Short mmCIF file of C-alpha atoms and ligand atoms in Angstrom, two decimals:
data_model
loop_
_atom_site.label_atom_id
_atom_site.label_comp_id
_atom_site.label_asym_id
_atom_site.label_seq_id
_atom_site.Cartn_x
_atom_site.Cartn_y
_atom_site.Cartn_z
CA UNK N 1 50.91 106.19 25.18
CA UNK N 2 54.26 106.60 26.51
CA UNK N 3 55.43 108.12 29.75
CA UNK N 4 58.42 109.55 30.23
CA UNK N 5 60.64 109.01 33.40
CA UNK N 6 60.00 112.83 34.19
CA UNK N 7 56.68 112.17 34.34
CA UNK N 8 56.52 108.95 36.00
CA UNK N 9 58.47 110.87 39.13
CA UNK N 10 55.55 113.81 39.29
CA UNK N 11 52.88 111.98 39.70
CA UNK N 12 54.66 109.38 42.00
CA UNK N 13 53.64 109.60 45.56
CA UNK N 14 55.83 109.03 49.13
CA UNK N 15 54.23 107.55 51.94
CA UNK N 16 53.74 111.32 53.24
CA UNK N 17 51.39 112.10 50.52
CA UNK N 18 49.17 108.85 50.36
CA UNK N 19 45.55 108.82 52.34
CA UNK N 20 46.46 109.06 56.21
CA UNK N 21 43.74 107.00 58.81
CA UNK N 22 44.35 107.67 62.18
CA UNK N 23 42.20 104.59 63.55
CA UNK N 24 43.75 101.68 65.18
CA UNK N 25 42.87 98.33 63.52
CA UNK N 26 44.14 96.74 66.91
CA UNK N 27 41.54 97.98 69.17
CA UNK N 28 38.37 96.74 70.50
CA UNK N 29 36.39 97.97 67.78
CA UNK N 30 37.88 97.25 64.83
CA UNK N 31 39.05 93.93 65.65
CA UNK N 32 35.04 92.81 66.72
CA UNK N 33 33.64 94.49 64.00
CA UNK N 34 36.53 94.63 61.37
CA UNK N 35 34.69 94.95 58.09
CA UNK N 36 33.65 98.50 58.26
CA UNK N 37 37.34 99.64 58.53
CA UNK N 38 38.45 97.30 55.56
CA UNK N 39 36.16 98.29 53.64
CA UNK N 40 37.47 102.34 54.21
CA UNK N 41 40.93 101.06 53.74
CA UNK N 42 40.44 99.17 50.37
CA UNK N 43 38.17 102.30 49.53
CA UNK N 44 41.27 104.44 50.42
CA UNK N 45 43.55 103.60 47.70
CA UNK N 46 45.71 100.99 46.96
CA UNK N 47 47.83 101.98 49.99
CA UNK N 48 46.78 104.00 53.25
CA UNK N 49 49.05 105.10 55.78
CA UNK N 50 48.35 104.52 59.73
CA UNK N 51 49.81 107.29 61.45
CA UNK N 52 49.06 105.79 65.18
CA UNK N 53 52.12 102.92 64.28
CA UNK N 54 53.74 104.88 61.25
CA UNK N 55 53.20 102.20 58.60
CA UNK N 56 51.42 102.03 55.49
CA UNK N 57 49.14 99.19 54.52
CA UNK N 58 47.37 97.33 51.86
CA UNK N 59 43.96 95.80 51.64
CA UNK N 60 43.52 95.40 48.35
CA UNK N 61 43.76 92.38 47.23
CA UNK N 62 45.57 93.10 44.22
CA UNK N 63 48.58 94.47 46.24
CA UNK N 64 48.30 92.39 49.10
CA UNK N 65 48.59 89.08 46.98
CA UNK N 66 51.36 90.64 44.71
CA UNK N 67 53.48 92.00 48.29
CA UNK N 68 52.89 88.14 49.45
CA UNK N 69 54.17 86.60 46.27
CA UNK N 70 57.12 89.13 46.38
CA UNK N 71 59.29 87.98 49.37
CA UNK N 72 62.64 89.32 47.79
CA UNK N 73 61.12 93.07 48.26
CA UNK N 74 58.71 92.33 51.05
CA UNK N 75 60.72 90.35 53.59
CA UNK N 76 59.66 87.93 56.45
CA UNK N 77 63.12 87.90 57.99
CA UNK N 78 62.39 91.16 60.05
CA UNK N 79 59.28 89.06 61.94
CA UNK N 80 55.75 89.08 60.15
CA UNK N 81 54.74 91.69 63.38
CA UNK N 82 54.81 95.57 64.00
CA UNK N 83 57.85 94.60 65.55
CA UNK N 84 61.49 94.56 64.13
CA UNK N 85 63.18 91.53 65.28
CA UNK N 86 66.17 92.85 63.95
CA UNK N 87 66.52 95.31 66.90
CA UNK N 88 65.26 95.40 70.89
CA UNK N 89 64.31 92.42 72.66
CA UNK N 90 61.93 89.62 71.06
CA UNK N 91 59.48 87.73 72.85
CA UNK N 92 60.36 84.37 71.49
CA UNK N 93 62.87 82.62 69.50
CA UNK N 94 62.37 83.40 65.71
CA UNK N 95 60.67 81.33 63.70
CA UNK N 96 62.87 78.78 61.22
CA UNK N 97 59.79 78.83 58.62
CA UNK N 98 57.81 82.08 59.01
CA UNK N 99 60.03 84.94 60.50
CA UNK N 100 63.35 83.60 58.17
CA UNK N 101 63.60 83.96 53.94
CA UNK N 102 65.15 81.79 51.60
CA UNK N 103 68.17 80.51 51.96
CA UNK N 104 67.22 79.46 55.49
CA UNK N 105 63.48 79.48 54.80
CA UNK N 106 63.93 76.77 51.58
CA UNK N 107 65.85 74.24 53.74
CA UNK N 108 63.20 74.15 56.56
CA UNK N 109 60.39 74.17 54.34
CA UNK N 110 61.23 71.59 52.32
CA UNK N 111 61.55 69.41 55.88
CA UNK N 112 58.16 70.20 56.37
CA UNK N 113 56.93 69.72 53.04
CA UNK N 114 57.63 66.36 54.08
CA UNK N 115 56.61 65.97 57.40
CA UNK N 116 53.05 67.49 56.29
CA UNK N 117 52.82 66.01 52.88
CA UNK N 118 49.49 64.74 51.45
CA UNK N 119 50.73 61.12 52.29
CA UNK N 120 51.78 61.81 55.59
CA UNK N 121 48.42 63.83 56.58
CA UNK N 122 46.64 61.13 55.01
CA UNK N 123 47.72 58.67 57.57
CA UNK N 124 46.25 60.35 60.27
CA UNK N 125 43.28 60.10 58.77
CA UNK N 126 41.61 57.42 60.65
CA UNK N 127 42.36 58.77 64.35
CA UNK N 128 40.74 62.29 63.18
CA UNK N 129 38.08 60.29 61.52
CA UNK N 130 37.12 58.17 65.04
CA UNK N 131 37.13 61.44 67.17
CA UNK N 132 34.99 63.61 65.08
CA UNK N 133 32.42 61.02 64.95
CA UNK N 134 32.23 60.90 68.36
CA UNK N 135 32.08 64.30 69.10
CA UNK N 136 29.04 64.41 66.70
CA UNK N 137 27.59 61.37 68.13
CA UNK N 138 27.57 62.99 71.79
CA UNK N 139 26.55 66.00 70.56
CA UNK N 140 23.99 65.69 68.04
CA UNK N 141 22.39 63.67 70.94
CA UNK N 142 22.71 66.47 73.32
CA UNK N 143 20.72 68.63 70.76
CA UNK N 144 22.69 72.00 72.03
CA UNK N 145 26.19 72.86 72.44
CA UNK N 146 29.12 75.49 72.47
CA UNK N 147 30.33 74.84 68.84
CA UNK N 148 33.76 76.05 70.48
CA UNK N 149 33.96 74.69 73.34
CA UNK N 150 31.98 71.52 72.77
CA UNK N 151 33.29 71.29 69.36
CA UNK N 152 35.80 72.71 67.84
CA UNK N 153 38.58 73.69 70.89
CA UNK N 154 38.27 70.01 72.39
CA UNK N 155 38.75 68.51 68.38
CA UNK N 156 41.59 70.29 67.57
CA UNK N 157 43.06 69.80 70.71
CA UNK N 158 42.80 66.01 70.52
CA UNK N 159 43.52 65.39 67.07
CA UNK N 160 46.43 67.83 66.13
CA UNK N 161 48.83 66.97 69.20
CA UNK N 162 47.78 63.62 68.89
CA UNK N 163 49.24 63.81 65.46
CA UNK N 164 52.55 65.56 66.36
CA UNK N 165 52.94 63.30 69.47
CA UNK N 166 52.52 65.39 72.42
CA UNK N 167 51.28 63.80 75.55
CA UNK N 168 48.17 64.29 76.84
CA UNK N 169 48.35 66.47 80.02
CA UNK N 170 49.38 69.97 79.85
CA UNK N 171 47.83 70.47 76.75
CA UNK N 172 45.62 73.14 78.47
CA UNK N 173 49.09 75.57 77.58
CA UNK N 174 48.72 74.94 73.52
CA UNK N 175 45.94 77.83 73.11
CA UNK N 176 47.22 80.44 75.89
CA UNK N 177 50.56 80.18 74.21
CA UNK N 178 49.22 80.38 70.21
CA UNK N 179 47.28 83.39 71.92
CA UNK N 180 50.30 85.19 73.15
CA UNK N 181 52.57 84.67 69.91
CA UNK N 182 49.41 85.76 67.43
CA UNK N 183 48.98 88.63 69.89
CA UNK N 184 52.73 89.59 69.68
CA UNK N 185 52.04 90.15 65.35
CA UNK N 186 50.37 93.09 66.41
CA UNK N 187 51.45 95.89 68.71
CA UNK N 188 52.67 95.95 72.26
CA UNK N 189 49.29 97.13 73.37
CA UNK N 190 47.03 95.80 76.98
CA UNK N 191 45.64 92.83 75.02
CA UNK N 192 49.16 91.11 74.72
CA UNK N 193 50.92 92.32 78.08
CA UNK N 194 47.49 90.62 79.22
CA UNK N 195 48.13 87.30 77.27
CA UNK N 196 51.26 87.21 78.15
CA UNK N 197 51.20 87.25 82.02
CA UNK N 198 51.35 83.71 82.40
CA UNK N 199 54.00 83.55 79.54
CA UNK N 200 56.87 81.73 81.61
CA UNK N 201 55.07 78.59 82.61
CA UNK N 202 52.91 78.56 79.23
CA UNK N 203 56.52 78.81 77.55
CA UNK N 204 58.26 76.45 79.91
CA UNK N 205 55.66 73.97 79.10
CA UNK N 206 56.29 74.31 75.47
CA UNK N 207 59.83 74.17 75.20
CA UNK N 208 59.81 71.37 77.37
CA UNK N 209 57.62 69.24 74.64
CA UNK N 210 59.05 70.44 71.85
CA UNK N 211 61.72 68.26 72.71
CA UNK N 212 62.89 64.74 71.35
CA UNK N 213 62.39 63.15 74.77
CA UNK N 214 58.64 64.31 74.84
CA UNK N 215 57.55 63.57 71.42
CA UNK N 216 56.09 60.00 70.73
CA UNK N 217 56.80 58.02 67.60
CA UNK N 218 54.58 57.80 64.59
CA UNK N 219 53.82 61.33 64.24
CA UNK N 220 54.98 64.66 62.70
CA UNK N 221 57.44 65.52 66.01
CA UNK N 222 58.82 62.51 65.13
CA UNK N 223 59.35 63.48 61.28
CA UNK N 224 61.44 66.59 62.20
CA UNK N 225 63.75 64.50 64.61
CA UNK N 226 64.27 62.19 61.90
CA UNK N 227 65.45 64.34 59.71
CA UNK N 228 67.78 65.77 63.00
CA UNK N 229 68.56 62.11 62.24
CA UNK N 230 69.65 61.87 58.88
CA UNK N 231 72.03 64.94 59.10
CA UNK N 232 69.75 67.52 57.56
CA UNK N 233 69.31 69.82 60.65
CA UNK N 234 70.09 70.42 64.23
CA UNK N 235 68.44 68.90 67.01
CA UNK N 236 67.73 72.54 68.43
CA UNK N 237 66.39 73.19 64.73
CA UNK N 238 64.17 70.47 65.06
CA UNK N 239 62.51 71.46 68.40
CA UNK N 240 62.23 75.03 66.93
CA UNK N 241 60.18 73.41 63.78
CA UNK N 242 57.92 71.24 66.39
CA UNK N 243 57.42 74.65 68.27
CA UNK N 244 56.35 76.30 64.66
CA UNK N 245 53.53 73.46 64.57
CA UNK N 246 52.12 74.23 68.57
CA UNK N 247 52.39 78.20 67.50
CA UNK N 248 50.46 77.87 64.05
CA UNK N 249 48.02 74.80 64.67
CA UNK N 250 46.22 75.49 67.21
CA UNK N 251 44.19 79.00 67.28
CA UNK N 252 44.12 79.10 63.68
CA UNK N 253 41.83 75.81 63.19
CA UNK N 254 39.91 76.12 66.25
CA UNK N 255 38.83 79.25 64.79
CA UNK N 256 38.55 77.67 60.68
CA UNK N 257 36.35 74.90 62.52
CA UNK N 258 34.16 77.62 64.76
CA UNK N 259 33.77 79.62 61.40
CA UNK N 260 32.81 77.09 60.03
CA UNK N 261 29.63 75.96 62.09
CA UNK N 262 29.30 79.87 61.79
CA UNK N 263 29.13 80.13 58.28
CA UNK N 264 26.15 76.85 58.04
CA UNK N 265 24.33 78.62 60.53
CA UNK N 266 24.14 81.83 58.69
CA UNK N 267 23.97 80.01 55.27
CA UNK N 268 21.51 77.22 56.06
CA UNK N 269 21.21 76.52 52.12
CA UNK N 270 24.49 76.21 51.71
CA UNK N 271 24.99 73.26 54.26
CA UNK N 272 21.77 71.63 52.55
CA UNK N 273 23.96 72.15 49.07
CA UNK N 274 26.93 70.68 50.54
CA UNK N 275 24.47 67.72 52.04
CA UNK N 276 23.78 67.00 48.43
CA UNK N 277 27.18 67.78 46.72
CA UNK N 278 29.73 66.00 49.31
CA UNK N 279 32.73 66.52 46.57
CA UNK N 280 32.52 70.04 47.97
CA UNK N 281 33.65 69.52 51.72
CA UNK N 282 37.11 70.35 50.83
CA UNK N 283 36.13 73.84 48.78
CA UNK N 284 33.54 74.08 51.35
CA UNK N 285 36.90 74.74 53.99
CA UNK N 286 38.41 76.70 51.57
CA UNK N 287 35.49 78.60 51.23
CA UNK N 288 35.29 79.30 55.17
CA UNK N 289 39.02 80.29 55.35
CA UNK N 290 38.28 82.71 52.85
CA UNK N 291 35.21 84.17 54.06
CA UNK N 292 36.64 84.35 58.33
CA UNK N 293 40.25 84.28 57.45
CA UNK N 294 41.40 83.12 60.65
CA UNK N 295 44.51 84.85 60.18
CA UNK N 296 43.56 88.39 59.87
CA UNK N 297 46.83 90.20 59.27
CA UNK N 298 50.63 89.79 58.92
CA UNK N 299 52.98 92.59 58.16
CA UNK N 300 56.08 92.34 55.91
CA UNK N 301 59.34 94.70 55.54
CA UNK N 302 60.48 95.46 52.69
CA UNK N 303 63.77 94.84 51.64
CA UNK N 304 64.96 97.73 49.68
CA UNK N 305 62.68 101.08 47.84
CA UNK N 306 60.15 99.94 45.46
CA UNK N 307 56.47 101.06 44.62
CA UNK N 308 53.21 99.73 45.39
CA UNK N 309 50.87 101.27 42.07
CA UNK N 310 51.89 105.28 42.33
CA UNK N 311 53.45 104.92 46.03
CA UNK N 312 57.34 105.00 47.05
CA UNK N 313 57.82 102.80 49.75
CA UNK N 314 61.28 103.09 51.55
CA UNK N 315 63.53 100.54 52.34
CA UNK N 316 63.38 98.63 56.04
CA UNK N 317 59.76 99.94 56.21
CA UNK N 318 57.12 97.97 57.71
CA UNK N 319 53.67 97.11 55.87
CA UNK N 320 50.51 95.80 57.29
CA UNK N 321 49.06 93.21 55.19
CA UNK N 322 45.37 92.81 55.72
CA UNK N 323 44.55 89.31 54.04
CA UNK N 324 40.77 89.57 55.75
CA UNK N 325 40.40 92.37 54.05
CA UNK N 326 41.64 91.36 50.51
CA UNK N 327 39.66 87.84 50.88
CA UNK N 328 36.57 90.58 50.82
CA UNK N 329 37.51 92.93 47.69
CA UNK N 330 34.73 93.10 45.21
CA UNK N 331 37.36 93.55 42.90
CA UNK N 332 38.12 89.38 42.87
CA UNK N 333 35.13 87.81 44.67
CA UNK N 334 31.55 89.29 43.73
CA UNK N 335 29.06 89.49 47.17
CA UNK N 336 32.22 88.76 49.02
CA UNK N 337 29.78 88.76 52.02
CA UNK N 338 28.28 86.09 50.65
CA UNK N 339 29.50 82.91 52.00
CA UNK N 340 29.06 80.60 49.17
CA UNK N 341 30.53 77.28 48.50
CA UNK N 342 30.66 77.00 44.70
CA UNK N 343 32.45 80.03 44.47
CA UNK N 344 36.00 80.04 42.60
CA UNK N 345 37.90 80.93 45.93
CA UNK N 346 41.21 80.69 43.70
CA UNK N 347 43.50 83.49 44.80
CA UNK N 348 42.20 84.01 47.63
CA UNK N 349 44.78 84.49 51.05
CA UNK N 350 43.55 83.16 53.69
CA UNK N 351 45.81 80.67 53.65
CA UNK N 352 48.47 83.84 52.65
CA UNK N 353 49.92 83.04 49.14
CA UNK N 354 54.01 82.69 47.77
CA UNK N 355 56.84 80.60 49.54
CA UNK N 356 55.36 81.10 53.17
CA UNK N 357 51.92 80.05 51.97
CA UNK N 358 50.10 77.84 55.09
CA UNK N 359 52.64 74.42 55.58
CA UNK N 360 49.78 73.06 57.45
CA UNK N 361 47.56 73.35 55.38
CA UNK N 362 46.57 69.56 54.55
CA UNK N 363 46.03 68.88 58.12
CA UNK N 364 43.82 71.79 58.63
CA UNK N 365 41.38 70.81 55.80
CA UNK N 366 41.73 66.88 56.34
CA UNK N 367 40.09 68.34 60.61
CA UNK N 368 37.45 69.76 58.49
CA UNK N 369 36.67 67.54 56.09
CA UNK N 370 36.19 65.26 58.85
CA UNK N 371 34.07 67.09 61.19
CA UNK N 372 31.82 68.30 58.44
CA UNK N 373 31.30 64.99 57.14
CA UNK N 374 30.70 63.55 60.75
CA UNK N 375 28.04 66.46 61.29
CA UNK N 376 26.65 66.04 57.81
CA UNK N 377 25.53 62.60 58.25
CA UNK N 378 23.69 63.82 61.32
CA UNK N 379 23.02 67.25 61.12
CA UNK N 380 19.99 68.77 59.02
CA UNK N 381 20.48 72.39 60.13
CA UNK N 382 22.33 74.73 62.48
CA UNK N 383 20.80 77.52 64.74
CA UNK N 384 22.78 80.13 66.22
CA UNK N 385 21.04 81.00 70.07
CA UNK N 386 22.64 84.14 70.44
CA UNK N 387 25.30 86.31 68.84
CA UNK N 388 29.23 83.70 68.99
CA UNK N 389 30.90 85.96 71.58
CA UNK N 390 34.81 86.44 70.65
CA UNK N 391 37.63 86.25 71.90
CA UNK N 392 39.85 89.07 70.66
CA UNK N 393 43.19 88.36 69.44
CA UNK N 394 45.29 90.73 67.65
CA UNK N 395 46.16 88.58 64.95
CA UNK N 396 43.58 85.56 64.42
CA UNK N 397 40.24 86.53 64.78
CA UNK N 398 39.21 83.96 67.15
CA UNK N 399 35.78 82.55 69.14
CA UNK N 400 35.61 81.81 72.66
CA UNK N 401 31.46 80.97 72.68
CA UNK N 402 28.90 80.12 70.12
CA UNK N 403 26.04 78.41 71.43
CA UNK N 404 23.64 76.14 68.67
CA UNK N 405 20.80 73.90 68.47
CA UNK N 406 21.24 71.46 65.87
CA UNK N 407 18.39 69.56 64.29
CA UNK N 408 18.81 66.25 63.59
CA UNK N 409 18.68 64.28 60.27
C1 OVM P 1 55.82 79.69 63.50
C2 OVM P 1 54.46 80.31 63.32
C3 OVM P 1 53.85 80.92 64.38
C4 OVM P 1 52.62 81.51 64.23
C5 OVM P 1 51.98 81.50 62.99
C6 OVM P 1 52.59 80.90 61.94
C7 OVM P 1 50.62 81.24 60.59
C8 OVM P 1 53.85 80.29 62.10
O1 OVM P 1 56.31 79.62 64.61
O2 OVM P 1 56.40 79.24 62.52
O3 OVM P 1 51.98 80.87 60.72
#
């Protein structure tokens, strides 16, 4: 059947004629209890509008995959936030990988292609390897512990600046500062003028180690400056790309790690599945990232008119991307619900998807496939005592406490 251009136009739709919600996915509610309102917004249509910040967004995953594979229409270079870094006052520097498109995005990410290739994650192995078994060792023995606090925050925070060769004290500023810049993605609302109150020490500290003269050798800080080195960027560039790595490493796989002891507890079958099937560690992570997604939303701006199915979206307009919500569409993954590790979790966007899709990505999954091998030797199952309390974050949807008993193999 053939449509003509005439037609086409009637039964296209502007953003003032599309399904209107006036919720706030950045309150309380929604961000404790999220599902509910993703659910009404893939339900929706394949765009909704927001009228409490005047954008439209996506939660399909259809559209949210193709707006993330499309970064020529749906632009990163505005910031990935309600904000417009173009105009007003920003908060922080701009990103060199994730607030910038190509040209400027391809020469940075190909640096850190490098400096977090398989080859280069892979040497770390050993030092992630030693701490995760002692963590389990201490406490397995202990028989009860805050899988955040215990667990995952005091991993990730010894293992991933190890690896980018931070020193040791201060490190107590990494989360409260990933906490301020994911809160700063959403809008300028209590939560982040609350984060943000101890922003000029948390930053001072940051800037200060991003630099040459704080980073140790053998690591991925060191990678960037040696490619300062060898004439490929400039040594401000550099301590901008070792900032990228304390912004997005932290929060993220604290959270991947805490979802993770989450997800066994819930799915005790699943952990005895993996126990049996230790290939599957690595989909196993993939598997959690899907089912949590740590990173729960990210906007984009598009770069000139275009149409998302039936709906004209205008040029320099802002679009709220909910990945969570697309990792969940029945549309893709049947019993999304269902955390299950021998699902096909291809496509999925937890990880987001296209040219800005996770650089750290190999580092995250080699801390998990670490820690879940350390507990697997010595775990047989995982009980929850009382509901994980959160800690909410307008951006990654993040733990603070989640108290378990473990039995013991
Ligand atoms: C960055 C950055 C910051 C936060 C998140 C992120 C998930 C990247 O500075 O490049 O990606």
């Amino acid at each position: 059947m053939n449509t003509t251009a005439e037609e086409h136009a009637t039964r296209a739709r502007t953003l003032d004629q599309i399904p209107s919600l006036d919720i706030d996915p950045f309150d309380d509610a929604n961000l404790t209890d999220p599902q509910p309102l993703h659910a009404q917004l893939r339900d929706a249509g394949s765009m909704v509008f927001l009228s409490r910040y005047g954008v439209p967004a996506m939660a399909r995953h259809a559209e949210v995959h193709a707006a993330l594979r499309d970064w020529q229409t749906f632009s990163s270079a505005a910031g990935v936030g309600l904000d417009d870094l173009r105009y007003g006052e920003r908060w922080r520097p701009s990103s060199l990988l994730l607030e910038v498109d190509p040209p400027v995005h391809e020469k940075t990410r190909t640096i850190m292609n490098g400096v977090m290739s398989l080859p280069a994650v892979g040497r770390m192995k050993a030092a992630f390897e030693t701490e995760a078994e002692r963590l389990a060792d201490e406490l397995v023995a202990r028989g009860e512990f805050d899988a955040l606090k215990d667990l995952a925050e005091p991993f990730v925070l010894k293992v991933f600046p190890d690896a980018v060769g931070l020193r040791e004290d201060g490190r107590e500023h990494l989360l409260p500062w990933g906490d301020m810049a994911f809160n700063s993605f959403g809008p300028r609302n209590d939560r982040f003028h609350r984060s943000t109150r101890t922003a000029d020490t948390v930053r001072a500290w940051i800037f200060e180690n991003s630099r040459r003269e704080a980073i140790s050798p053998g690591g991925f800080g060191a990678a960037i400056f040696a490619a300062v080195d060898a004439g490929r960027l400039d040594e401000d560039e550099g301590e901008v790309l070792v900032r990228s790595m304390l912004t997005a490493g932290l929060d993220t796989t604290v959270t991947g790690l805490g979802a993770s002891i989450l997800a066994f507890a819930r799915f005790p079958d699943q952990w005895q599945h993996l126990f049996e099937n230790p290939q599957l560690v690595r989909p196993a992570f993939d598997e959690v990232v899907r089912w949590a997604s740590p990173v729960q939303t990210f906007f984009r701006t598009t770069t000139r008119e275009t149409k998302v199915g039936d709906v004209v979206v205008p040029k320099d307009q802002k679009v709220l991307l909910f990945l969570a919500a697309a990792n969940w569409d029945e549309r893709v993954f049947h019993e999304p619900h269902l955390f299950d590790i021998t699902r096909r979790t291809l496509g999925h966007v937890g990880f987001g998807n296209g040219i800005h899709k996770c650089v750290g990505q190999m580092v995250a999954k080699l801390e998990a496939e670490v820690v879940f091998n350390a507990l697997l030797k010595r775990v047989k199952r995982f009980e929850l005592l009382g509901e994980p309390r959160m800690h909410l974050n307008n951006t990654v949807r993040a733990y603070r406490h989640m108290h378990v008993r473990v039995e013991a193999r």
